[in-house]
Amino acid sequence: MSENSQFRFGTATGVGSMPGGDAREAAKTVTGIFEDFPFLPELPARGPGADMIGRTAGMLVELYARVEPSGWRLGDRPGRDTKRARSWLGEDLDALEEFTQDYEGPLKVQAVGPWTLAANLELRGGEAALSDPGACRDLAASLAEGLRLHLAEVQRRIPGAQLVLQLDEPSLTAVLRGQVKSASGYRTHRAVDRQVVEQTLRDLAGMHTAGPVVVHSCAPDVPFALLRRAGAAAVSFDFSLLTERDDETIGEAVEGGTRLFTGVVPGTEGPLSDPAGSVMGVRTLWRRLGLSPGLLAEAVTVTPACGLAGVSPGYARTALAHCARAARSLADNPE
C-alpha cells in the first residue's frame, strides 16, 4: 500500500447499498452526512440491474449478461437487462454529480470484485463462470476495462474527487475454500489456487493507478494477509465477525499501512448504542494488539457492518449519521 499511504481517507463512510429507489434522495443523504468521504449509493430495490451483480455486469466490456430464473447469465449481445443496468447507473451518477458540485476530497465507488462475479455469473450452459479458468480470466479482463471507463466517467463528472475503488468480494472466502455450489447444488466447485486469486486482484488493483483500492467482505474469515499482498490499501469488514485468530494478521496489516474499514454499526434495524460504545471494540482490539492509540484515526474508517438495502430509509440515515459520530468519538478519545 505504500504508494497510497499518503492518501487522506475520510474517517467514516457507508458500504454502498441504500434502501428505496430514489437516486436523488440517496445522494443527498450520503453527501450530507459524509461531507469528507461520500460514496456512490446503490439502490437494489429497483430490481434486476440495480442489484450488486447486475450493476457490475452492466459495466463489463464486450461481455453481456441477462437475467434468467436462476440468476445472471452471460450472453452474446447487450439486451434490455444490460441497458437497464446502465441506465440506472447513469441516473445514480447524475444524482451524485448534482450534490457534489465543487467537491474536493475522497469519493468511494463500489463494484463487485472478479471472484464474487465469477461465482455468481453463469456461463451459457448454466454453470458458474468460476468453473472455467479461461472464463475467469476473460471476466477479470472485461471487468478491469469496464472499471477503468467507469472511474474515468466519475472523474469527468466530479473533477475534484480523489477516487477510491471498493471491490465487493463477499464470496471470496468460499472461492478460496471450494465452497461455491454447482448449478445442481449437489457438489461444489474446486477451490481456486490462492496465488491465482491474489494475482487477479493485484492486476485489478494495479489498474486503478489514480487512487487506492478497498476490498469489502461482510462474510466471516476475511483473508486479510492475501488482500494486503494483492495491493488493497484498505479492507472493509463486519467487525462483529472478527475473532482473536485474526489478531496477528490485522496487527501486521495496520503496521504495514493497510487501513481498516471497521463495520461496527449494525446493518439490520434495532437500537443503537451511544457512538462511543459502537467503537469500544475497536479500542479494545487496539489495546490487545499493543498498537498506539494515536494511530486509530489514521488507520480506521467507521462504516456500517454491511450494506443498508434491507432497512428503512429512516434507519439508514440514522445508521450513517451514527457512523460519523462514532468516528468523531474515536478521533477525540482514542484511549
mmCIF file of C-alpha atoms in Angstrom:
data_model
loop_
_atom_site.group_PDB
_atom_site.id
_atom_site.type_symbol
_atom_site.label_atom_id
_atom_site.label_comp_id
_atom_site.label_asym_id
_atom_site.label_seq_id
_atom_site.Cartn_x
_atom_site.Cartn_y
_atom_site.Cartn_z
ATOM 1 C CA MET A 1 0.000 0.000 0.000
ATOM 2 C CA SER A 2 2.997 2.308 0.173
ATOM 3 C CA GLU A 3 2.003 4.320 -2.876
ATOM 4 C CA ASN A 4 -1.343 5.105 -1.213
ATOM 5 C CA SER A 5 -0.021 5.708 2.292
ATOM 6 C CA GLN A 6 -0.276 9.490 1.902
ATOM 7 C CA PHE A 7 -3.877 9.310 0.671
ATOM 8 C CA ARG A 8 -6.286 11.052 3.042
ATOM 9 C CA PHE A 9 -9.266 8.768 3.631
ATOM 10 C CA GLY A 10 -12.301 10.106 5.462
ATOM 11 C CA THR A 11 -12.974 8.863 8.989
ATOM 12 C CA ALA A 12 -16.431 7.444 8.175
ATOM 13 C CA THR A 13 -18.407 6.351 5.113
ATOM 14 C CA GLY A 14 -21.043 3.852 4.003
ATOM 15 C CA VAL A 15 -20.656 0.424 2.446
ATOM 16 C CA GLY A 16 -22.672 1.001 -0.736
ATOM 17 C CA SER A 17 -26.293 -0.128 -0.846
ATOM 18 C CA MET A 18 -29.159 2.020 0.402
ATOM 19 C CA PRO A 19 -32.925 1.403 0.716
ATOM 20 C CA GLY A 20 -35.551 2.657 -1.686
ATOM 21 C CA GLY A 21 -35.340 3.691 -5.304
ATOM 22 C CA ASP A 22 -34.850 7.483 -5.265
ATOM 23 C CA ALA A 23 -31.340 8.232 -6.526
ATOM 24 C CA ARG A 24 -31.505 11.943 -5.659
ATOM 25 C CA GLU A 25 -32.636 11.280 -2.089
ATOM 26 C CA ALA A 26 -29.870 8.699 -1.596
ATOM 27 C CA ALA A 27 -27.179 11.009 -2.996
ATOM 28 C CA LYS A 28 -28.450 13.912 -0.875
ATOM 29 C CA THR A 29 -28.306 11.709 2.244
ATOM 30 C CA VAL A 30 -24.775 10.365 1.785
ATOM 31 C CA THR A 31 -23.242 13.684 0.732
ATOM 32 C CA GLY A 32 -24.962 15.493 3.590
ATOM 33 C CA ILE A 33 -23.777 13.053 6.257
ATOM 34 C CA PHE A 34 -20.298 12.243 4.912
ATOM 35 C CA GLU A 35 -19.032 15.642 3.917
ATOM 36 C CA ASP A 36 -15.423 14.412 3.765
ATOM 37 C CA PHE A 37 -15.963 10.877 2.348
ATOM 38 C CA PRO A 38 -19.204 10.390 0.359
ATOM 39 C CA PHE A 39 -19.879 7.331 -1.796
ATOM 40 C CA LEU A 40 -21.943 6.463 -4.857
ATOM 41 C CA PRO A 41 -25.153 4.876 -3.483
ATOM 42 C CA GLU A 42 -26.546 1.632 -4.891
ATOM 43 C CA LEU A 43 -30.315 1.043 -4.838
ATOM 44 C CA PRO A 44 -31.005 -2.669 -5.443
ATOM 45 C CA ALA A 45 -34.704 -2.366 -4.527
ATOM 46 C CA ARG A 46 -35.292 -1.060 -8.059
ATOM 47 C CA GLY A 47 -34.900 -4.622 -9.345
ATOM 48 C CA PRO A 48 -32.620 -6.638 -11.659
ATOM 49 C CA GLY A 49 -29.832 -4.430 -12.981
ATOM 50 C CA ALA A 50 -29.744 -2.357 -9.809
ATOM 51 C CA ASP A 51 -28.666 -5.391 -7.759
ATOM 52 C CA MET A 52 -24.981 -5.866 -6.960
ATOM 53 C CA ILE A 53 -24.238 -8.485 -9.647
ATOM 54 C CA GLY A 54 -26.387 -6.905 -12.355
ATOM 55 C CA ARG A 55 -24.979 -3.426 -11.778
ATOM 56 C CA THR A 56 -21.403 -4.641 -12.214
ATOM 57 C CA ALA A 57 -22.344 -6.918 -15.126
ATOM 58 C CA GLY A 58 -23.599 -3.781 -16.863
ATOM 59 C CA MET A 59 -20.092 -2.275 -16.603
ATOM 60 C CA LEU A 60 -18.393 -5.182 -18.401
ATOM 61 C CA VAL A 61 -16.754 -4.512 -21.772
ATOM 62 C CA GLU A 62 -17.535 -6.911 -24.645
ATOM 63 C CA LEU A 63 -19.283 -9.301 -22.233
ATOM 64 C CA TYR A 64 -23.009 -9.076 -21.618
ATOM 65 C CA ALA A 65 -25.389 -10.662 -19.144
ATOM 66 C CA ARG A 66 -29.126 -11.203 -18.907
ATOM 67 C CA VAL A 67 -31.463 -12.307 -16.144
ATOM 68 C CA GLU A 68 -32.543 -15.954 -16.124
ATOM 69 C CA PRO A 69 -34.716 -17.626 -13.453
ATOM 70 C CA SER A 70 -31.506 -18.982 -11.900
ATOM 71 C CA GLY A 71 -29.685 -15.620 -11.895
ATOM 72 C CA TRP A 72 -27.457 -13.575 -14.196
ATOM 73 C CA ARG A 73 -26.139 -15.419 -17.263
ATOM 74 C CA LEU A 74 -23.575 -14.336 -19.847
ATOM 75 C CA GLY A 75 -24.917 -13.941 -23.390
ATOM 76 C CA ASP A 76 -23.831 -12.792 -26.857
ATOM 77 C CA ARG A 77 -25.178 -9.260 -27.018
ATOM 78 C CA PRO A 78 -26.468 -6.479 -24.787
ATOM 79 C CA GLY A 79 -30.169 -6.891 -24.068
ATOM 80 C CA ARG A 80 -32.735 -4.973 -22.061
ATOM 81 C CA ASP A 81 -31.209 -6.107 -18.743
ATOM 82 C CA THR A 82 -27.806 -4.637 -19.643
ATOM 83 C CA LYS A 83 -29.441 -1.447 -20.876
ATOM 84 C CA ARG A 84 -31.480 -1.161 -17.676
ATOM 85 C CA ALA A 85 -28.382 -1.622 -15.504
ATOM 86 C CA ARG A 86 -26.509 1.069 -17.429
ATOM 87 C CA SER A 87 -29.473 3.439 -17.318
ATOM 88 C CA TRP A 88 -29.782 3.173 -13.539
ATOM 89 C CA LEU A 89 -26.056 3.663 -13.089
ATOM 90 C CA GLY A 90 -26.309 6.812 -15.209
ATOM 91 C CA GLU A 91 -29.209 8.027 -13.055
ATOM 92 C CA ASP A 92 -27.139 7.435 -9.906
ATOM 93 C CA LEU A 93 -24.182 9.329 -11.360
ATOM 94 C CA ASP A 94 -26.425 12.254 -12.361
ATOM 95 C CA ALA A 95 -27.718 12.468 -8.782
ATOM 96 C CA LEU A 96 -24.271 12.240 -7.199
ATOM 97 C CA GLU A 97 -22.906 14.862 -9.590
ATOM 98 C CA GLU A 98 -25.711 17.219 -8.605
ATOM 99 C CA PHE A 99 -24.823 17.021 -4.904
ATOM 100 C CA THR A 100 -21.023 17.110 -5.280
ATOM 101 C CA GLN A 101 -20.598 20.384 -7.164
ATOM 102 C CA ASP A 102 -17.132 21.791 -6.312
ATOM 103 C CA TYR A 103 -16.426 18.805 -4.029
ATOM 104 C CA GLU A 104 -12.767 18.037 -3.446
ATOM 105 C CA GLY A 105 -11.662 15.015 -1.472
ATOM 106 C CA PRO A 106 -12.048 11.237 -1.327
ATOM 107 C CA LEU A 107 -15.090 9.716 -3.027
ATOM 108 C CA LYS A 108 -15.839 5.980 -2.980
ATOM 109 C CA VAL A 109 -17.388 3.961 -5.803
ATOM 110 C CA GLN A 110 -18.203 0.253 -5.490
ATOM 111 C CA ALA A 111 -18.267 -2.710 -7.866
ATOM 112 C CA VAL A 112 -18.328 -6.464 -7.429
ATOM 113 C CA GLY A 113 -14.837 -7.963 -7.454
ATOM 114 C CA PRO A 114 -13.726 -10.580 -10.011
ATOM 115 C CA TRP A 115 -14.118 -13.653 -7.783
ATOM 116 C CA THR A 116 -17.576 -12.902 -6.440
ATOM 117 C CA LEU A 117 -18.594 -12.049 -10.006
ATOM 118 C CA ALA A 118 -17.191 -15.393 -11.273
ATOM 119 C CA ALA A 119 -19.048 -17.233 -8.507
ATOM 120 C CA ASN A 120 -22.372 -15.551 -9.327
ATOM 121 C CA LEU A 121 -22.395 -15.104 -13.116
ATOM 122 C CA GLU A 122 -23.431 -18.149 -15.125
ATOM 123 C CA LEU A 123 -21.921 -19.334 -18.395
ATOM 124 C CA ARG A 124 -24.244 -20.155 -21.292
ATOM 125 C CA GLY A 125 -24.669 -23.736 -20.027
ATOM 126 C CA GLY A 126 -25.821 -22.573 -16.607
ATOM 127 C CA GLU A 127 -22.687 -23.357 -14.601
ATOM 128 C CA ALA A 128 -20.859 -20.571 -12.744
ATOM 129 C CA ALA A 129 -18.029 -18.835 -14.607
ATOM 130 C CA LEU A 130 -15.904 -19.953 -11.658
ATOM 131 C CA SER A 131 -15.932 -23.482 -13.149
ATOM 132 C CA ASP A 132 -13.841 -22.362 -16.158
ATOM 133 C CA PRO A 133 -10.381 -20.781 -15.569
ATOM 134 C CA GLY A 134 -10.451 -19.206 -19.054
ATOM 135 C CA ALA A 135 -13.842 -17.633 -18.361
ATOM 136 C CA CYS A 136 -12.494 -16.273 -15.064
ATOM 137 C CA ARG A 137 -9.582 -14.631 -16.896
ATOM 138 C CA ASP A 138 -11.869 -13.126 -19.555
ATOM 139 C CA LEU A 139 -14.249 -11.848 -16.889
ATOM 140 C CA ALA A 140 -11.442 -10.216 -14.887
ATOM 141 C CA ALA A 141 -10.046 -8.521 -18.014
ATOM 142 C CA SER A 142 -13.500 -7.264 -19.059
ATOM 143 C CA LEU A 143 -14.143 -6.003 -15.523
ATOM 144 C CA ALA A 144 -10.792 -4.172 -15.390
ATOM 145 C CA GLU A 145 -11.567 -2.314 -18.625
ATOM 146 C CA GLY A 146 -15.146 -1.595 -17.553
ATOM 147 C CA LEU A 147 -13.989 -0.188 -14.228
ATOM 148 C CA ARG A 148 -11.345 1.937 -15.928
ATOM 149 C CA LEU A 149 -14.063 3.538 -18.079
ATOM 150 C CA HIS A 150 -16.440 3.889 -15.117
ATOM 151 C CA LEU A 151 -13.832 5.616 -12.946
ATOM 152 C CA ALA A 152 -12.927 7.942 -15.825
ATOM 153 C CA GLU A 153 -16.610 8.893 -16.156
ATOM 154 C CA VAL A 154 -16.945 9.596 -12.413
ATOM 155 C CA GLN A 155 -13.753 11.685 -12.544
ATOM 156 C CA ARG A 156 -15.067 13.652 -15.513
ATOM 157 C CA ARG A 157 -18.277 14.463 -13.649
ATOM 158 C CA ILE A 158 -16.604 15.254 -10.291
ATOM 159 C CA PRO A 159 -13.128 16.571 -11.225
ATOM 160 C CA GLY A 160 -12.082 17.376 -7.642
ATOM 161 C CA ALA A 161 -12.766 13.855 -6.375
ATOM 162 C CA GLN A 162 -9.958 11.533 -5.302
ATOM 163 C CA LEU A 163 -11.496 8.226 -6.308
ATOM 164 C CA VAL A 164 -11.456 5.209 -4.012
ATOM 165 C CA LEU A 165 -12.492 1.953 -5.700
ATOM 166 C CA GLN A 166 -14.212 -0.596 -3.457
ATOM 167 C CA LEU A 167 -14.333 -4.178 -4.731
ATOM 168 C CA ASP A 168 -17.130 -6.150 -3.075
ATOM 169 C CA GLU A 169 -15.967 -9.733 -2.522
ATOM 170 C CA PRO A 170 -18.453 -11.481 -0.192
ATOM 171 C CA SER A 171 -17.854 -14.826 -1.989
ATOM 172 C CA LEU A 172 -14.046 -14.646 -1.785
ATOM 173 C CA THR A 173 -13.609 -16.948 1.211
ATOM 174 C CA ALA A 174 -15.979 -19.527 -0.345
ATOM 175 C CA VAL A 175 -13.977 -19.377 -3.601
ATOM 176 C CA LEU A 176 -10.713 -19.976 -1.721
ATOM 177 C CA ARG A 177 -12.192 -22.887 0.251
ATOM 178 C CA GLY A 178 -14.055 -24.625 -2.555
ATOM 179 C CA GLN A 179 -17.460 -23.895 -1.026
ATOM 180 C CA VAL A 180 -19.237 -22.357 -4.040
ATOM 181 C CA LYS A 181 -22.078 -24.711 -5.033
ATOM 182 C CA SER A 182 -22.517 -26.033 -8.565
ATOM 183 C CA ALA A 183 -25.701 -25.377 -10.554
ATOM 184 C CA SER A 184 -27.167 -28.708 -9.386
ATOM 185 C CA GLY A 185 -26.402 -27.873 -5.753
ATOM 186 C CA TYR A 186 -25.072 -31.398 -5.199
ATOM 187 C CA ARG A 187 -21.393 -30.549 -5.390
ATOM 188 C CA THR A 188 -19.068 -27.586 -5.036
ATOM 189 C CA HIS A 189 -16.570 -26.033 -7.407
ATOM 190 C CA ARG A 190 -12.930 -26.759 -6.788
ATOM 191 C CA ALA A 191 -11.076 -24.204 -4.661
ATOM 192 C CA VAL A 192 -9.161 -21.661 -6.747
ATOM 193 C CA ASP A 193 -5.421 -21.523 -6.116
ATOM 194 C CA ARG A 194 -4.624 -18.697 -3.692
ATOM 195 C CA GLN A 195 -1.850 -17.358 -5.931
ATOM 196 C CA VAL A 196 -4.257 -17.109 -8.867
ATOM 197 C CA VAL A 197 -6.809 -15.301 -6.686
ATOM 198 C CA GLU A 198 -4.143 -12.932 -5.378
ATOM 199 C CA GLN A 199 -2.665 -12.167 -8.804
ATOM 200 C CA THR A 200 -6.088 -11.425 -10.320
ATOM 201 C CA LEU A 201 -6.875 -8.986 -7.504
ATOM 202 C CA ARG A 202 -3.399 -7.440 -7.779
ATOM 203 C CA ASP A 203 -3.882 -6.839 -11.513
ATOM 204 C CA LEU A 204 -7.240 -5.189 -10.872
ATOM 205 C CA ALA A 205 -5.885 -3.046 -8.026
ATOM 206 C CA GLY A 206 -2.983 -2.008 -10.261
ATOM 207 C CA MET A 207 -5.446 -0.814 -12.889
ATOM 208 C CA HIS A 208 -6.641 1.970 -10.540
ATOM 209 C CA THR A 209 -3.384 3.911 -10.546
ATOM 210 C CA ALA A 210 -5.038 7.206 -9.578
ATOM 211 C CA GLY A 211 -6.173 6.087 -6.139
ATOM 212 C CA PRO A 212 -6.486 3.316 -3.568
ATOM 213 C CA VAL A 213 -8.497 0.107 -3.726
ATOM 214 C CA VAL A 214 -10.596 -1.166 -0.797
ATOM 215 C CA VAL A 215 -11.793 -4.776 -0.708
ATOM 216 C CA HIS A 216 -15.055 -5.318 1.169
ATOM 217 C CA SER A 217 -16.495 -8.544 2.556
ATOM 218 C CA CYS A 218 -19.074 -8.922 5.300
ATOM 219 C CA ALA A 219 -18.526 -12.712 5.355
ATOM 220 C CA PRO A 220 -16.535 -14.445 8.114
ATOM 221 C CA ASP A 221 -12.799 -15.195 7.789
ATOM 222 C CA VAL A 222 -11.761 -12.329 5.522
ATOM 223 C CA PRO A 223 -8.283 -13.190 4.119
ATOM 224 C CA PHE A 224 -6.547 -10.017 5.345
ATOM 225 C CA ALA A 225 -2.993 -11.154 4.526
ATOM 226 C CA LEU A 226 -3.876 -12.180 0.963
ATOM 227 C CA LEU A 227 -5.674 -8.891 0.318
ATOM 228 C CA ARG A 228 -2.755 -6.897 1.676
ATOM 229 C CA ARG A 229 -0.331 -8.754 -0.606
ATOM 230 C CA ALA A 230 -2.704 -8.174 -3.526
ATOM 231 C CA GLY A 231 -2.345 -4.416 -3.089
ATOM 232 C CA ALA A 232 -5.514 -3.499 -1.212
ATOM 233 C CA ALA A 233 -4.954 -0.163 0.521
ATOM 234 C CA ALA A 234 -7.811 -0.962 2.892
ATOM 235 C CA VAL A 235 -10.015 -3.875 3.918
ATOM 236 C CA SER A 236 -13.686 -3.338 4.767
ATOM 237 C CA PHE A 237 -15.354 -5.935 7.013
ATOM 238 C CA ASP A 238 -18.032 -6.727 9.595
ATOM 239 C CA PHE A 239 -16.219 -6.060 12.871
ATOM 240 C CA SER A 240 -18.535 -8.373 14.847
ATOM 241 C CA LEU A 241 -17.250 -11.399 12.883
ATOM 242 C CA LEU A 242 -13.619 -10.936 13.973
ATOM 243 C CA THR A 243 -12.088 -13.497 16.301
ATOM 244 C CA GLU A 244 -8.794 -13.411 18.167
ATOM 245 C CA ARG A 245 -7.459 -15.706 15.423
ATOM 246 C CA ASP A 246 -7.458 -12.603 13.209
ATOM 247 C CA ASP A 247 -5.328 -10.544 15.628
ATOM 248 C CA GLU A 248 -1.936 -11.308 14.145
ATOM 249 C CA THR A 249 -2.874 -10.644 10.517
ATOM 250 C CA ILE A 250 -4.755 -7.456 11.472
ATOM 251 C CA GLY A 251 -1.797 -6.202 13.507
ATOM 252 C CA GLU A 252 0.546 -6.877 10.590
ATOM 253 C CA ALA A 253 -1.843 -5.161 8.181
ATOM 254 C CA VAL A 254 -2.095 -1.994 10.312
ATOM 255 C CA GLU A 255 1.666 -1.852 10.878
ATOM 256 C CA GLY A 256 2.141 -2.298 7.115
ATOM 257 C CA GLY A 257 -0.070 0.734 6.427
ATOM 258 C CA THR A 258 -3.322 -1.014 5.467
ATOM 259 C CA ARG A 259 -6.400 0.918 6.545
ATOM 260 C CA LEU A 260 -9.300 -0.839 8.270
ATOM 261 C CA PHE A 261 -12.892 -0.014 7.320
ATOM 262 C CA THR A 262 -14.471 -1.326 10.524
ATOM 263 C CA GLY A 263 -18.140 -2.235 10.142
ATOM 264 C CA VAL A 264 -19.294 -1.512 13.691
ATOM 265 C CA VAL A 265 -22.818 -0.126 13.198
ATOM 266 C CA PRO A 266 -25.422 -2.886 12.622
ATOM 267 C CA GLY A 267 -26.748 -3.240 9.079
ATOM 268 C CA THR A 268 -30.073 -4.513 10.441
ATOM 269 C CA GLU A 269 -32.609 -2.383 12.280
ATOM 270 C CA GLY A 270 -32.509 -2.143 16.032
ATOM 271 C CA PRO A 271 -31.498 0.173 18.847
ATOM 272 C CA LEU A 272 -28.018 1.674 18.580
ATOM 273 C CA SER A 273 -25.627 2.189 21.463
ATOM 274 C CA ASP A 274 -24.062 5.584 22.060
ATOM 275 C CA PRO A 275 -21.385 6.461 19.442
ATOM 276 C CA ALA A 276 -18.508 5.836 21.859
ATOM 277 C CA GLY A 277 -19.946 2.408 22.665
ATOM 278 C CA SER A 278 -20.053 1.479 18.978
ATOM 279 C CA VAL A 279 -16.256 1.841 18.680
ATOM 280 C CA MET A 280 -15.419 0.353 22.101
ATOM 281 C CA GLY A 281 -14.469 -2.936 20.431
ATOM 282 C CA VAL A 282 -12.050 -1.137 18.110
ATOM 283 C CA ARG A 283 -10.308 0.474 21.097
ATOM 284 C CA THR A 284 -10.178 -2.949 22.821
ATOM 285 C CA LEU A 285 -8.644 -4.544 19.718
ATOM 286 C CA TRP A 286 -6.045 -1.781 19.584
ATOM 287 C CA ARG A 287 -5.031 -2.392 23.195
ATOM 288 C CA ARG A 288 -4.906 -6.151 22.636
ATOM 289 C CA LEU A 289 -2.591 -5.660 19.654
ATOM 290 C CA GLY A 290 -0.393 -3.207 21.547
ATOM 291 C CA LEU A 291 -0.893 -0.554 18.864
ATOM 292 C CA SER A 292 -0.549 3.153 19.583
ATOM 293 C CA PRO A 293 -3.940 4.843 20.242
ATOM 294 C CA GLY A 294 -2.650 7.753 18.197
ATOM 295 C CA LEU A 295 -2.778 5.504 15.117
ATOM 296 C CA LEU A 296 -6.528 4.955 15.402
ATOM 297 C CA ALA A 297 -7.738 7.968 13.447
ATOM 298 C CA GLU A 298 -5.089 7.369 10.767
ATOM 299 C CA ALA A 299 -5.852 3.650 10.418
ATOM 300 C CA VAL A 300 -9.627 3.311 10.863
ATOM 301 C CA THR A 301 -12.663 4.382 8.846
ATOM 302 C CA VAL A 302 -16.004 3.661 10.557
ATOM 303 C CA THR A 303 -18.791 2.081 8.458
ATOM 304 C CA PRO A 304 -21.959 0.051 8.869
ATOM 305 C CA ALA A 305 -21.370 -3.710 9.170
ATOM 306 C CA CYS A 306 -22.754 -4.261 5.663
ATOM 307 C CA GLY A 307 -24.981 -2.630 3.066
ATOM 308 C CA LEU A 308 -28.240 -0.985 4.143
ATOM 309 C CA ALA A 309 -30.557 -2.077 1.320
ATOM 310 C CA GLY A 310 -32.756 -4.105 3.676
ATOM 311 C CA VAL A 311 -33.528 -1.406 6.230
ATOM 312 C CA SER A 312 -35.950 1.532 6.313
ATOM 313 C CA PRO A 313 -34.792 4.899 4.944
ATOM 314 C CA GLY A 314 -35.045 6.341 8.456
ATOM 315 C CA TYR A 315 -32.759 3.705 9.955
ATOM 316 C CA ALA A 316 -30.305 4.075 7.054
ATOM 317 C CA ARG A 317 -29.973 7.815 7.754
ATOM 318 C CA THR A 318 -29.633 7.154 11.492
ATOM 319 C CA ALA A 319 -27.004 4.428 10.988
ATOM 320 C CA LEU A 320 -24.873 6.554 8.650
ATOM 321 C CA ALA A 321 -25.040 9.579 10.966
ATOM 322 C CA HIS A 322 -24.119 7.242 13.845
ATOM 323 C CA CYS A 323 -21.002 6.145 11.892
ATOM 324 C CA ALA A 324 -19.938 9.784 11.537
ATOM 325 C CA ARG A 325 -20.439 10.448 15.261
ATOM 326 C CA ALA A 326 -18.660 7.223 16.279
ATOM 327 C CA ALA A 327 -15.675 8.207 14.107
ATOM 328 C CA ARG A 328 -15.529 11.591 15.844
ATOM 329 C CA SER A 329 -15.594 9.833 19.217
ATOM 330 C CA LEU A 330 -12.676 7.631 18.152
ATOM 331 C CA ALA A 331 -10.658 10.622 16.968
ATOM 332 C CA ASP A 332 -11.436 12.748 20.040
ATOM 333 C CA ASN A 333 -10.831 9.996 22.585
ATOM 334 C CA PRO A 334 -8.587 7.250 21.135
ATOM 335 C CA GLU A 335 -7.819 5.856 24.609
#
